[in-house]
Tab-separated table of C-alpha atoms in Angstrom:
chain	number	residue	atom	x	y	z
A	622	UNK	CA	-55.204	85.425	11.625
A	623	UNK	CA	-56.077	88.527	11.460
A	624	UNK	CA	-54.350	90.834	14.898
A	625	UNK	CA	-52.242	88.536	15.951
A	626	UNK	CA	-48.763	90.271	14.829
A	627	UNK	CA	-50.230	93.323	16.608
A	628	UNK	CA	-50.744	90.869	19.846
A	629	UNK	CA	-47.282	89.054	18.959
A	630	UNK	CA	-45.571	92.730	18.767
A	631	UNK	CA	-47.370	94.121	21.847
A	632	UNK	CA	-46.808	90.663	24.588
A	633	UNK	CA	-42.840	91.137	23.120
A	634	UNK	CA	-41.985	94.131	23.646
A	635	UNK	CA	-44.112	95.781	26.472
A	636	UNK	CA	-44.179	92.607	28.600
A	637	UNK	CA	-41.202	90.314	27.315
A	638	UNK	CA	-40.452	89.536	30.701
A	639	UNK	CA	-43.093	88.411	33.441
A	640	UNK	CA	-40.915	87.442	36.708
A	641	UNK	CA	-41.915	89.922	39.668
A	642	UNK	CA	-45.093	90.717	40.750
A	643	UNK	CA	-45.328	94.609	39.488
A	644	UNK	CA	-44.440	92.721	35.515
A	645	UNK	CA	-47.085	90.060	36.218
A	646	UNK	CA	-49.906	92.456	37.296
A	647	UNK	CA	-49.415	94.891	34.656
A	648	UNK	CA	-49.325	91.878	31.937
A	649	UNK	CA	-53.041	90.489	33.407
A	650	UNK	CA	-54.390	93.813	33.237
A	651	UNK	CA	-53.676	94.042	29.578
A	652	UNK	CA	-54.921	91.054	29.324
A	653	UNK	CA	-57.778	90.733	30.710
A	654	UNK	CA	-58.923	93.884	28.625
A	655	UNK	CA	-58.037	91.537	25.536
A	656	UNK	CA	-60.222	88.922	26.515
A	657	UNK	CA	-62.826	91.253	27.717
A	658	UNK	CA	-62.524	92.580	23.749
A	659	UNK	CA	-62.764	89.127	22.335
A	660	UNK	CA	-66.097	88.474	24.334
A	661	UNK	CA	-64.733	86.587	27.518
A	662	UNK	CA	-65.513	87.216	31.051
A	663	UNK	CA	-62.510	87.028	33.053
A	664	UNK	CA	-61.235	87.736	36.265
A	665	UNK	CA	-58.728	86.640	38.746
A	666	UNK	CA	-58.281	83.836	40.821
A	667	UNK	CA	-55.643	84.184	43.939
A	668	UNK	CA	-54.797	82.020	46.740
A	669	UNK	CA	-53.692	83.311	49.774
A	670	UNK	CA	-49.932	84.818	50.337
A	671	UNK	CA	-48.265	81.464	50.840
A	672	UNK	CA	-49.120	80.145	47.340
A	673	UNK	CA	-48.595	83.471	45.525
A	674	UNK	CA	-50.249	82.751	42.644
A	675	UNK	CA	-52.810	84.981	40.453
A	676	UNK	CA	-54.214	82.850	37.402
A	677	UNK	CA	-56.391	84.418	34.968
A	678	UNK	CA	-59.465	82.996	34.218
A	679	UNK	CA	-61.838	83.137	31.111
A	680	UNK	CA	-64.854	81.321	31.325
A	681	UNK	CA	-67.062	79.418	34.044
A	682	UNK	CA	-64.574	77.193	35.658
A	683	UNK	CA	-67.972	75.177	37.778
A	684	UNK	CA	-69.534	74.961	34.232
A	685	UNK	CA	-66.642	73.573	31.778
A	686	UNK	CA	-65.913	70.287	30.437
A	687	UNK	CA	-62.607	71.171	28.651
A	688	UNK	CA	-60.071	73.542	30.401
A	689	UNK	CA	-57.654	75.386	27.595
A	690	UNK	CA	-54.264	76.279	29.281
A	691	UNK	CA	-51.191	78.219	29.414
A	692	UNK	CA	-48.552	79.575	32.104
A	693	UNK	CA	-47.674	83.317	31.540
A	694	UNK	CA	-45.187	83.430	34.080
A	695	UNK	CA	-41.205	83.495	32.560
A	696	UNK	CA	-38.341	81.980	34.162
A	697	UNK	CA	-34.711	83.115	35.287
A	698	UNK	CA	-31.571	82.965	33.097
A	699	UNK	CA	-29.842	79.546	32.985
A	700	UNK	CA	-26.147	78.739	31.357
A	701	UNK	CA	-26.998	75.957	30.434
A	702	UNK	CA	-30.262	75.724	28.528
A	703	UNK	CA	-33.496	74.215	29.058
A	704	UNK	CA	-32.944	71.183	26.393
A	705	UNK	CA	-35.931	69.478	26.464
A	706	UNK	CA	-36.871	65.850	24.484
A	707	UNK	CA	-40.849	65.078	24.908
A	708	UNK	CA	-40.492	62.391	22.758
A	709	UNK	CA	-37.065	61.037	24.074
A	710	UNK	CA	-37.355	60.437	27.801
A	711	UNK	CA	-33.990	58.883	28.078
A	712	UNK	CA	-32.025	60.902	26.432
A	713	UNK	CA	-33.814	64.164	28.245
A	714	UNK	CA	-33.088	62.125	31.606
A	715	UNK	CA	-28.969	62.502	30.327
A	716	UNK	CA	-29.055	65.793	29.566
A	717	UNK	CA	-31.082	67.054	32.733
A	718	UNK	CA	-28.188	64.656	34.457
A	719	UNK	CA	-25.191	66.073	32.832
A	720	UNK	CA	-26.315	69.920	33.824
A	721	UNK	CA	-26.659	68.730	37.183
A	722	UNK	CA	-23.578	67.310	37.615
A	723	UNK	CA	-22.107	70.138	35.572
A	724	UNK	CA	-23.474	72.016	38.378
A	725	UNK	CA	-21.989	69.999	41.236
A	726	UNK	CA	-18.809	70.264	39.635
A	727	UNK	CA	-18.495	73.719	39.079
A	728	UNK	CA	-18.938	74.089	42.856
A	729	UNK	CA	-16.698	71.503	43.849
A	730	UNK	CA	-14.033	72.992	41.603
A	731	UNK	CA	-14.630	76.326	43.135
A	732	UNK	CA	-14.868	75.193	46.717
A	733	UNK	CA	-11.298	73.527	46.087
A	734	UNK	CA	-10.042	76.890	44.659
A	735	UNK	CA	-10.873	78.774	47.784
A	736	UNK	CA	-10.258	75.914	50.722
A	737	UNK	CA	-7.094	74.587	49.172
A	738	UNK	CA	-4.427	77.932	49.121
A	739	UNK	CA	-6.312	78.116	52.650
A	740	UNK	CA	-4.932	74.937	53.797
A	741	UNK	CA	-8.130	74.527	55.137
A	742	UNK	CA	-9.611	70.762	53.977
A	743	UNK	CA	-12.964	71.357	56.591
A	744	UNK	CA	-14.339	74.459	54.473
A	745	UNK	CA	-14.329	72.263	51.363
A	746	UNK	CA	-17.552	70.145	52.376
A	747	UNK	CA	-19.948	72.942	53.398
A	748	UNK	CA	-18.229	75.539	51.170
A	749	UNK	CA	-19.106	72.888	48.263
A	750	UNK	CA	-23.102	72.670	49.739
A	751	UNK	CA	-23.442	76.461	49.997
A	752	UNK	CA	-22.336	76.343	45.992
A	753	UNK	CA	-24.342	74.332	44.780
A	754	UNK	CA	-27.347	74.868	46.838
A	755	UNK	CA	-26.672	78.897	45.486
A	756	UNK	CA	-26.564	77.586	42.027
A	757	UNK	CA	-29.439	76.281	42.255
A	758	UNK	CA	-31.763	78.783	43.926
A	759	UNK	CA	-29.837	81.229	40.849
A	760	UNK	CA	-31.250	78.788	38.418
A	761	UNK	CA	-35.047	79.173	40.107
A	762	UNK	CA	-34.913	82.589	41.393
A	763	UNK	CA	-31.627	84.314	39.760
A	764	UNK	CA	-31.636	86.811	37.556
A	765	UNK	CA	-34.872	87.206	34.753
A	766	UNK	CA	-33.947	85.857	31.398
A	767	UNK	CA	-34.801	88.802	28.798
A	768	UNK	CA	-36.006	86.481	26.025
A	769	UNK	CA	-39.033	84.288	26.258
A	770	UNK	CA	-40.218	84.171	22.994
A	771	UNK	CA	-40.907	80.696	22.856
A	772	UNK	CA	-41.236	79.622	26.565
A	773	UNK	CA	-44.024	80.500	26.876
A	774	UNK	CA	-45.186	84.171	25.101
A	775	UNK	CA	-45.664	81.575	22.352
A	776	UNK	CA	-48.193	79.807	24.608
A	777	UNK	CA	-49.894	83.184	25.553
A	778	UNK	CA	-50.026	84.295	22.519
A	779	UNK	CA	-51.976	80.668	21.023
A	780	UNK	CA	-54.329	80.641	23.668
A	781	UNK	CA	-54.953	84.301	23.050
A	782	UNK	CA	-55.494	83.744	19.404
A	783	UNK	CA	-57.593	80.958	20.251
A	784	UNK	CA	-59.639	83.446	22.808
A	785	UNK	CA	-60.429	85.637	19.337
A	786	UNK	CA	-61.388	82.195	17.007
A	787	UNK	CA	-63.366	79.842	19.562
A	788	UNK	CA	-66.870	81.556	20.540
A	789	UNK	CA	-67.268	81.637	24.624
A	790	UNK	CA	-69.383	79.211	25.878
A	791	UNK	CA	-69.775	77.686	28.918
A	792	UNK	CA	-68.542	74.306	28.182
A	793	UNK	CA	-65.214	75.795	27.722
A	794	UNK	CA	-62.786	77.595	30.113
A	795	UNK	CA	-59.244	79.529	29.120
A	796	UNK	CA	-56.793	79.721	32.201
A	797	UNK	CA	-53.755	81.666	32.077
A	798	UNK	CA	-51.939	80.048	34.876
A	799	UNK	CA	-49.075	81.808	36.911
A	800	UNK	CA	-46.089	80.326	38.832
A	801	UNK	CA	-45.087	77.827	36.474
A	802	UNK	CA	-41.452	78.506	37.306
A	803	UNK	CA	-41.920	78.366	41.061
A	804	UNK	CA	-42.576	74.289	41.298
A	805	UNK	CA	-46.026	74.573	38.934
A	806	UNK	CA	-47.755	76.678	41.952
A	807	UNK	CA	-50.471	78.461	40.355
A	808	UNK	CA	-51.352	74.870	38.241
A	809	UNK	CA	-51.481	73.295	42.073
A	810	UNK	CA	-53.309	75.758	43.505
A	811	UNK	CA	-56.212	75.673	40.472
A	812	UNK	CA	-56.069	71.656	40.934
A	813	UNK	CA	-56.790	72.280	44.856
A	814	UNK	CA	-59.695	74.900	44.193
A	815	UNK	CA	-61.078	72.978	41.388
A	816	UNK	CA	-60.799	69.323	42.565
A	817	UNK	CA	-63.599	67.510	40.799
A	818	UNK	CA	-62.713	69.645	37.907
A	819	UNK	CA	-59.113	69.115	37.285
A	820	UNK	CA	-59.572	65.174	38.342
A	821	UNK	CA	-62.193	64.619	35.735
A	822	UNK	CA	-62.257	67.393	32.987
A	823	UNK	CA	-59.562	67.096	29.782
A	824	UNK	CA	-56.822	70.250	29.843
A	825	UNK	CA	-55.179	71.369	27.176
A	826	UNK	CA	-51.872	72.749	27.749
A	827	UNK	CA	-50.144	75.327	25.887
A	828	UNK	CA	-46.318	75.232	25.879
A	829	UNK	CA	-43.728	76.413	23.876
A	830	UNK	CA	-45.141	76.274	20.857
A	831	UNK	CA	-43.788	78.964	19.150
A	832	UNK	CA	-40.208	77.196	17.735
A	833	UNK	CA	-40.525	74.122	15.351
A	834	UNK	CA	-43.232	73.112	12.625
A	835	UNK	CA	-43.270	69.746	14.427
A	836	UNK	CA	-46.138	69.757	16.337
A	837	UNK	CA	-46.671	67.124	19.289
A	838	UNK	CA	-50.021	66.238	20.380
A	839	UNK	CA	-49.792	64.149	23.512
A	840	UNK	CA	-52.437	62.458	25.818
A	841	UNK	CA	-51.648	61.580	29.030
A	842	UNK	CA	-51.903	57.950	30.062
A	843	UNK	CA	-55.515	58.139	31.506
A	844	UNK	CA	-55.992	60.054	28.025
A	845	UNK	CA	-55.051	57.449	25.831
A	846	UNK	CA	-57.920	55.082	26.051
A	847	UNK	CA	-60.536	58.064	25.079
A	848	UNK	CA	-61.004	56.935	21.522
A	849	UNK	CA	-63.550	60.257	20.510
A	850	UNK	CA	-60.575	62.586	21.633
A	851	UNK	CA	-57.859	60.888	19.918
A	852	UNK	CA	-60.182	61.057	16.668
A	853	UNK	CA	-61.166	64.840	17.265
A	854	UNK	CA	-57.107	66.007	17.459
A	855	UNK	CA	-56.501	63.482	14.276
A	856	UNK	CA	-59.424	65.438	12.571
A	857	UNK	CA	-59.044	68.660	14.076
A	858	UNK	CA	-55.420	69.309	13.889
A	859	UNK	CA	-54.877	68.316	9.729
A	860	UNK	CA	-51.975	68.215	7.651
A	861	UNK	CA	-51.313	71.025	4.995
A	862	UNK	CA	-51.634	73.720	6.860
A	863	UNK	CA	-48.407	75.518	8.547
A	864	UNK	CA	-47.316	72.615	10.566
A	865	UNK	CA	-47.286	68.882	11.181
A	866	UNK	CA	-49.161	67.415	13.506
A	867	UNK	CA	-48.181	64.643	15.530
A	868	UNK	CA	-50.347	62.634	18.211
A	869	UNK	CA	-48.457	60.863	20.088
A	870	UNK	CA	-50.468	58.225	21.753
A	871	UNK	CA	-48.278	55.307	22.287
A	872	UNK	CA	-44.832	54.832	23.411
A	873	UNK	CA	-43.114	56.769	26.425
A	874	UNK	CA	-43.461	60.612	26.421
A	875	UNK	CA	-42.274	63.575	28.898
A	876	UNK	CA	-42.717	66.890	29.265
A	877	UNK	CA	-42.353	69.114	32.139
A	878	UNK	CA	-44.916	71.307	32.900
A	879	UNK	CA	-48.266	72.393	34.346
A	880	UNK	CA	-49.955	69.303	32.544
A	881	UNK	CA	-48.581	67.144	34.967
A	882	UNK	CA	-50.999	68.509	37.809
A	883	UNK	CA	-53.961	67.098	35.501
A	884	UNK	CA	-55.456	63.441	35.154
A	885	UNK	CA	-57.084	64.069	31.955
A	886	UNK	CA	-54.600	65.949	29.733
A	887	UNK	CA	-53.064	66.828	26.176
A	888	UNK	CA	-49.803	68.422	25.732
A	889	UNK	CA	-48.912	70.863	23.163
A	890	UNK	CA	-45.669	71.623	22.088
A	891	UNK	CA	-43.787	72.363	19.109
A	892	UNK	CA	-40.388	71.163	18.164
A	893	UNK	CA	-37.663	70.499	15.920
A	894	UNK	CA	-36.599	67.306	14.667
A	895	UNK	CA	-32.749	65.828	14.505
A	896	UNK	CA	-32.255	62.432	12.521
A	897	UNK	CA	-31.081	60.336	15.653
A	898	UNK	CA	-32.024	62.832	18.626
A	899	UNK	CA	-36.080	63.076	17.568
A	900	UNK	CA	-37.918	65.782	18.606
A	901	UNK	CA	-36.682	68.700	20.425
A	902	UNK	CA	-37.221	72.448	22.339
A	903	UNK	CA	-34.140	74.526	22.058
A	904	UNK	CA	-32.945	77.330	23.682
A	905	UNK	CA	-35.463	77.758	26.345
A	906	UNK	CA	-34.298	80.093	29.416
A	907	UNK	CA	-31.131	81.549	27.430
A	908	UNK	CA	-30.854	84.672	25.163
A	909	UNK	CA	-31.332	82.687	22.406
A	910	UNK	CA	-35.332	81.934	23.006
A	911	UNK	CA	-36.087	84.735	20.133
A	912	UNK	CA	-38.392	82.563	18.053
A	913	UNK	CA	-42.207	82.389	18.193
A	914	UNK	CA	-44.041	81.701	14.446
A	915	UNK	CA	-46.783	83.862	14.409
A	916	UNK	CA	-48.266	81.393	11.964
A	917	UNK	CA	-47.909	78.762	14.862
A	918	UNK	CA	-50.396	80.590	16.989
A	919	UNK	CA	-52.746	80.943	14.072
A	920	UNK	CA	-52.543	76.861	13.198
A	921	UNK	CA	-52.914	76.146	16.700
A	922	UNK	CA	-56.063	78.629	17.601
A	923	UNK	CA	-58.190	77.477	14.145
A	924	UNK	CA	-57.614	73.840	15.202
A	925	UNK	CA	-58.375	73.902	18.276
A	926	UNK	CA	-61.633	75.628	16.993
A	927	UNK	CA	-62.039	72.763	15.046
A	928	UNK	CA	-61.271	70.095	18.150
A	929	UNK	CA	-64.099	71.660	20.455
A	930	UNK	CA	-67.151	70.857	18.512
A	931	UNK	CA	-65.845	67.776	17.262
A	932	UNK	CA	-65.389	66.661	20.819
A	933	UNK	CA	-68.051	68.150	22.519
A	934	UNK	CA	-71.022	65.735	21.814
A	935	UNK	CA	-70.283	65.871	18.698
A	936	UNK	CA	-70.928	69.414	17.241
A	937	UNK	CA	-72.163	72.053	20.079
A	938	UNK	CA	-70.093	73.985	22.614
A	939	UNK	CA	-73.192	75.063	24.354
């Protein structure tokens, strides 16, 4: 697609990171002048000092039937990654497990180290708590990881591309949403100003899509039963192309993020695949999240181009 290395290049190296307030703001501003190029009205949406959040809006919110998504916010840096298994809910339960009680043990082992040449066995209990509770408000509010390639500048950048290939119309609403690292914030606070909207309109959501030629489609559970939408993302999202679509409408799925504030949803991901393991996001929240496929972006924004017409009555966005 044509631009989108020069977007790619741009969101990577002038605004890899987007963690305090002073990288967010200077990140919408550039782009909302995007989307104001590609023929989108958008503006801001805050809510009050408490929440924090800013999302960026594109679109008639009141007006839409079909909410396109993404979080632009980045996380901190984590030593142990962000190993995540959409497909695998078992084994992503381990993993998520065995950091924790990585975690616990680290401070317990350190807590020992100070309280024991002490000869002092009463520091060890709340010298253990103030450890691990430290760990982990580090692993929520610690230090900005430097890469976020694919989690989630690879989101940005598809719903961007998709911002340049779908025509505005007021059936359709982009929504850049902030705080996704902070508890899914700014995805809560758009749920709470949007009610009838985010309990009864279908969201697509953008994440991490930039790693992987595995692509994985998945409805939510109220999603499942819509028959037209699961035909649309069969249709819309084809084989062939630069990656391999998957819709995963039966069976147990998982993945943390803002589509869990949303009744009506689809996930989008993109992963690798391990013989044994199944599909899988690497790297997220470590040095190593370098990767984001331009031609990922591309595959995602002409399909979804594809998707709205075919699921809005059947041909018209207006």
């Amino acid at each position: 697609m044509e631009g989108i290395d020069s977007l790619k290049k741009y969101l990577l190296t002038v605004h890899p990171v987007r963690k305090t307030g002073a990288q967010k703001r200077e990140f919408r501003q550039w782009l909302l002048r995007e989307l104001k190029r590609a023929g989108w009205k958008a503006g801001e949406e805050t809510y009050g000092k408490w929440n924090g959040s800013v999302n960026v809006v594109a679109g008639d919110p009141d007006r839409a039937d079909i909410f396109l998504c993404a979080h632009y916010d980045t996380g901190s840096r984590m030593l142990i990654p962000d190993f995540v298994l959409p497909a695998n809910v078992l084994a992503h339960i381990c993993y998520h497990l065995a950091a924790a009680l990585a975690l616990a043990a680290a401070a317990f082992l350190l807590a020992l180290a100070v309280s024991f040449p002490l000869d002092q066995p009463g520091l060890m209990l709340p010298l253990f708590l103030v450890l691990a509770v430290a760990g982990l408000w580090l692993a929520a509010y610690g230090p900005a990881n430097q890469s976020n390639a694919n989690g989630n500048s690879s989101g940005v950048l598809a719903l961007m591309a998709a911002a340049r290939e779908v025509r505005p119309g007021k059936r359709v609403c982009l929504v850049f949403l902030d705080n996704n690292e902070r508890s899914l914030l700014g995805a809560s606070a758009f749920k709470k100003r949007h009610i009838d909207k985010a309990s009864q309109c279908l969201f697509i959501d953008l994440d991490c899509v930039g790693d992987g030629e595995e692509l994985l489609l998945i409805p939510s559970k109220y999603s499942r039963w819509d028959g037209a939408l699961l035909e649309a993302l069969e249709s819309s999202f084809p084989e062939g192309e630069e990656m391999r679509p998957h819709v995963l409408s039966k069976g147990l799925q998982y993945y943390p993020s803002d589509n869990r504030k949303f009744k009506f949803h689809v996930t989008v991901c993109a992963c690798r695949y391990l013989a044994g393991l199944g599909y899988y996001i690497p790297h997220l929240r470590t040095k190593k999240d370098t990767v984001l496929r331009e031609e990922n972006a591309a595959y995602i924004a002409r399909s979804l181009a594809r998707f709205l017409p075919a699921y809005l009555d059947g041909g018209a966005e207006e």
